[in-house]
mmCIF file of C-alpha atoms in Angstrom:
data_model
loop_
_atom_site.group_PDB
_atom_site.id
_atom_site.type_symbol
_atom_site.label_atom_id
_atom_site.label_comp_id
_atom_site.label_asym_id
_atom_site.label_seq_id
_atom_site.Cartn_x
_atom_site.Cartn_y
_atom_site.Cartn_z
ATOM 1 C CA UNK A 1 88.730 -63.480 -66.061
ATOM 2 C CA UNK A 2 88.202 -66.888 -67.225
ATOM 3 C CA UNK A 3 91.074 -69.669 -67.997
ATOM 4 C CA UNK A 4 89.963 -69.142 -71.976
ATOM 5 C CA UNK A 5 89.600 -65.272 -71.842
ATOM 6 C CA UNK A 6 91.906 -64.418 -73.778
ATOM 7 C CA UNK A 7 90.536 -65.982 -76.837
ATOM 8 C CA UNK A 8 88.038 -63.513 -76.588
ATOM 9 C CA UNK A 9 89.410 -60.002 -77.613
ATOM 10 C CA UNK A 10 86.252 -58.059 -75.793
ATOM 11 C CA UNK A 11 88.025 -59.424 -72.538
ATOM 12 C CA UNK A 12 91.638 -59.003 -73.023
ATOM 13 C CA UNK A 13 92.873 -56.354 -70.452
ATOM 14 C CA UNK A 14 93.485 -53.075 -71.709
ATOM 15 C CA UNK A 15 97.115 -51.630 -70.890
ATOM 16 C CA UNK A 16 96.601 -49.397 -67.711
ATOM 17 C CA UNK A 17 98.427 -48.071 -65.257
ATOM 18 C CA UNK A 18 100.819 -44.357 -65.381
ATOM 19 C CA UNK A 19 101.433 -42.673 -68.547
ATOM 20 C CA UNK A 20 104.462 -40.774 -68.440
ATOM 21 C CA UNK A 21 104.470 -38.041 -71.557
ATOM 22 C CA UNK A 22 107.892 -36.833 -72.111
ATOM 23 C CA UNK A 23 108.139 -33.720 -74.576
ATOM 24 C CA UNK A 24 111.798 -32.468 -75.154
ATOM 25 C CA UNK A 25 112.869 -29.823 -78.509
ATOM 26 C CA UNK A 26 112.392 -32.756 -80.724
ATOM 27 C CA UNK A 27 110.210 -35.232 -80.083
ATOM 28 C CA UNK A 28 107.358 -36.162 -77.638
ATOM 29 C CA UNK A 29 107.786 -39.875 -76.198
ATOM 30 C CA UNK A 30 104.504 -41.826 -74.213
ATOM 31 C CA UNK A 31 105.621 -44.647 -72.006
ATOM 32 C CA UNK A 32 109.202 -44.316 -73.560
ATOM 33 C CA UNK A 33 107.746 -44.746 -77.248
ATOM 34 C CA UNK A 34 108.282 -42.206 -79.564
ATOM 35 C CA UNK A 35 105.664 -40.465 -81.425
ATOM 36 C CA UNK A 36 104.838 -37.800 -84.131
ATOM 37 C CA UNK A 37 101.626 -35.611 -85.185
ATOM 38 C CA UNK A 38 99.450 -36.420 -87.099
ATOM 39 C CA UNK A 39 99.699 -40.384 -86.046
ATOM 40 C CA UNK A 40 97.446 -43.497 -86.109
ATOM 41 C CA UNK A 41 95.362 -45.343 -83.836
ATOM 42 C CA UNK A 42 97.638 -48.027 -84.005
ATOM 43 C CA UNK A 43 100.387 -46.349 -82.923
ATOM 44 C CA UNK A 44 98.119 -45.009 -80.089
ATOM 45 C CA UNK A 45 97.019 -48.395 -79.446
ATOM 46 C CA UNK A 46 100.560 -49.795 -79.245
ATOM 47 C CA UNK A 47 101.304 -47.504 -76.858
ATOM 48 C CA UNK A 48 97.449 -47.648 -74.672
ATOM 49 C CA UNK A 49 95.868 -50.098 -75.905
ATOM 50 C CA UNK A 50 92.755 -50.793 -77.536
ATOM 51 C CA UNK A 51 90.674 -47.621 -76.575
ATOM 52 C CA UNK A 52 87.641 -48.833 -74.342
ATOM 53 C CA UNK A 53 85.196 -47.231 -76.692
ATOM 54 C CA UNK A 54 84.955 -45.338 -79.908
ATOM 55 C CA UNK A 55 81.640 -43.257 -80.567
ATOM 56 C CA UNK A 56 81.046 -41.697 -83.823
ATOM 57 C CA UNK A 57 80.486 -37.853 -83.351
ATOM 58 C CA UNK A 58 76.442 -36.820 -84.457
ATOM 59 C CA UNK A 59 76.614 -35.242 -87.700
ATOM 60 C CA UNK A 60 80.402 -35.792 -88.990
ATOM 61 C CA UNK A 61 82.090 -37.694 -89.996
ATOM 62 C CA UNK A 62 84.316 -38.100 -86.677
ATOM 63 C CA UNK A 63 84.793 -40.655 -84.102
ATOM 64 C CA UNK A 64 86.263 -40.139 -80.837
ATOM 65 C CA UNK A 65 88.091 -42.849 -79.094
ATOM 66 C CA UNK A 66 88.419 -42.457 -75.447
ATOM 67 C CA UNK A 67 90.578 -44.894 -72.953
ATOM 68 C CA UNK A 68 88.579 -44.218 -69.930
ATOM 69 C CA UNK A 69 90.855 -45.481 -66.957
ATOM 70 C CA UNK A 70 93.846 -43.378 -68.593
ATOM 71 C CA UNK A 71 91.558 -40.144 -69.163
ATOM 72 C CA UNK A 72 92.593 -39.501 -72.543
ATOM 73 C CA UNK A 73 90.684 -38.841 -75.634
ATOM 74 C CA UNK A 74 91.277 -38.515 -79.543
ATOM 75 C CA UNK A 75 88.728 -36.961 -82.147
ATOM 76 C CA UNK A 76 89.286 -37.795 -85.659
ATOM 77 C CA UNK A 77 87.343 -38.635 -88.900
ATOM 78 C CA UNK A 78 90.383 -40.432 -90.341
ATOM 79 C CA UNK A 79 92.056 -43.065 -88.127
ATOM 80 C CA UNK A 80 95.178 -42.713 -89.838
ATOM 81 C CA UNK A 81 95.303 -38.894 -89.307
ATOM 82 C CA UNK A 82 95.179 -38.240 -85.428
ATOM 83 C CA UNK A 83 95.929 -34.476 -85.173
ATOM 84 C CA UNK A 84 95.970 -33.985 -81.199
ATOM 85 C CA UNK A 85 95.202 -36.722 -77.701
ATOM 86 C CA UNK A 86 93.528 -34.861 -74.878
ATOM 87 C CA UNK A 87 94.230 -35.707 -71.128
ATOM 88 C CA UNK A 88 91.168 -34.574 -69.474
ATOM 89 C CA UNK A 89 92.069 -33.588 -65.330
ATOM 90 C CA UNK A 90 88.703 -32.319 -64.301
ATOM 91 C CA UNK A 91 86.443 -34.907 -66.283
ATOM 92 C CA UNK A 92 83.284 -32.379 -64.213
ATOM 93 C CA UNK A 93 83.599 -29.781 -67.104
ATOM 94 C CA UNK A 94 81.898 -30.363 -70.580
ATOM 95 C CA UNK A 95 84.693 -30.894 -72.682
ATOM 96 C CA UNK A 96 82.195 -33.126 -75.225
ATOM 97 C CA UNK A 97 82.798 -36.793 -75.162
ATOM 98 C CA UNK A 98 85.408 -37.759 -72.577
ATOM 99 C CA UNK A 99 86.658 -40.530 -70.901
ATOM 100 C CA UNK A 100 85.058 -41.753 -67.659
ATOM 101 C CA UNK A 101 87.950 -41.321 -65.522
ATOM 102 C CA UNK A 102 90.716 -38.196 -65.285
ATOM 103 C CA UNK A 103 94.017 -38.272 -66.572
ATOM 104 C CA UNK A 104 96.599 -38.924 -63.373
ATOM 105 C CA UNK A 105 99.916 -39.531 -65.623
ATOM 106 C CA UNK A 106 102.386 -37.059 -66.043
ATOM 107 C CA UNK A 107 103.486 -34.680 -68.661
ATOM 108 C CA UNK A 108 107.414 -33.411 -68.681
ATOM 109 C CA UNK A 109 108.794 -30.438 -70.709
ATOM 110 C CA UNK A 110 112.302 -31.103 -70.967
ATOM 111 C CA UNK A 111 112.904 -33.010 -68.411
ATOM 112 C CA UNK A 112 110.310 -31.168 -65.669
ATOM 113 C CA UNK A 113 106.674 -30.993 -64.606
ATOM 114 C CA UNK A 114 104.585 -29.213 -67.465
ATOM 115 C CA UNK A 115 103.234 -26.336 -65.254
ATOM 116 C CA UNK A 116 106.825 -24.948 -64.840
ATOM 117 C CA UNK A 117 107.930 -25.263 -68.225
ATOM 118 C CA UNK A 118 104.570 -24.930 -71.110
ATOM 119 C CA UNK A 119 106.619 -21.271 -71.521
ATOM 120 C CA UNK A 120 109.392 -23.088 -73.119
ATOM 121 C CA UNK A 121 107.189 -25.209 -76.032
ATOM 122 C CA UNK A 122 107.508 -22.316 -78.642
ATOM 123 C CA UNK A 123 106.371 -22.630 -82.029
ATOM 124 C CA UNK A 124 109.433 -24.298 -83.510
ATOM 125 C CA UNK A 125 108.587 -27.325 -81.970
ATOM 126 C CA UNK A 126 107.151 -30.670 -84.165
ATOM 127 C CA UNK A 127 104.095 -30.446 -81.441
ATOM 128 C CA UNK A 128 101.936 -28.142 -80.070
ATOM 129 C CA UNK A 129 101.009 -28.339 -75.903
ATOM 130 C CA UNK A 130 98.308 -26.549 -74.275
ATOM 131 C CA UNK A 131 96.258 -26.106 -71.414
ATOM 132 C CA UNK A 132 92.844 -26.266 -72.066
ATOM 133 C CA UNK A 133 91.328 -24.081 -68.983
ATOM 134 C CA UNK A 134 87.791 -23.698 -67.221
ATOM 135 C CA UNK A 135 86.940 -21.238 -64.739
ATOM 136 C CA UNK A 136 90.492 -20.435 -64.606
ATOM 137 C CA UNK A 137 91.403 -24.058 -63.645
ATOM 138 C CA UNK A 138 93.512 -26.649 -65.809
ATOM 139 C CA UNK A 139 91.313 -29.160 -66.777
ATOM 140 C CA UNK A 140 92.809 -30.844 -69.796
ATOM 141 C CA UNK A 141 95.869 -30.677 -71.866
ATOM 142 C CA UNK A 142 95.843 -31.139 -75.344
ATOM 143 C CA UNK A 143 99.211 -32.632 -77.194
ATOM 144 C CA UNK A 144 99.259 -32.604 -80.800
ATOM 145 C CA UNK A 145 100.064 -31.821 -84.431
ATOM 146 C CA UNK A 146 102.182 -28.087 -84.995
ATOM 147 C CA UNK A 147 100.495 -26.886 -88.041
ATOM 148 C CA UNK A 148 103.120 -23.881 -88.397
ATOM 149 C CA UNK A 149 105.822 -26.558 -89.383
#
């Protein structure tokens, strides 16, 4: 990186490192900021920054937008209606277009690790978690919008 970089947005540093996902009865927090289903990119992007690339979907109206060192991905024809982010584990499985590297953060239920409490998230929750599973292997988990509420 250059001494006049950052002038140029295309090579600004993206915000990496650990994302921490913290979902209690309430509210689901990323990196300690809060945030509610459906959201905007912004928001995301507040929280991630800029996602490394967005690619329209063939034959909707969709884009995805995928921050590839953080392994998380977001489908959505309306950037200011973001129903759901996926954190892809196993990026070896066809799960469409995902990011180029696996999600290594961590996702607490009330306080814990996710695969000893997912039985708690019930459907009275603002947000919906679930395991997305492959061969009977965890290889995403998709956080997002509770339509039932």
């Amino acid at each position: 990186m250059g001494i006049f970089d950052f002038r140029d947005p295309s090579k600004r540093k993206n915000k990496t490192g650990s994302v921490i996902i913290e979902c209690d009865p309430k509210a689901i927090r990323i990196n300690n900021s809060s945030i509610s289903f459906p959201t905007s990119y912004n928001i995301i992007k507040n929280i991630l920054g800029d996602a490394t690339r967005i690619e329209p979907v063939k034959q909707t109206k969709n884009s995805v937008y995928l921050w590839d060192e953080l392994g998380i991905y977001c489908s959505s024809a309306d950037p200011e209606k973001m129903l759901m982010l996926i954190l892809v584990e196993d990026n070896r499985y066809g799960l469409g277009h995902q990011p180029k590297s696996n999600f290594t953060g961590t996702v607490l239920i009330d306080g814990e690790p996710m695969d000893t409490t997912l039985e708690n998230v019930g459907n009275d929750r603002p947000y919906i978690i679930r395991s997305v599973i492959k061969d009977k292997k965890q290889v995403a988990i998709a956080i997002g919008w509770n339509p039932g509420i």
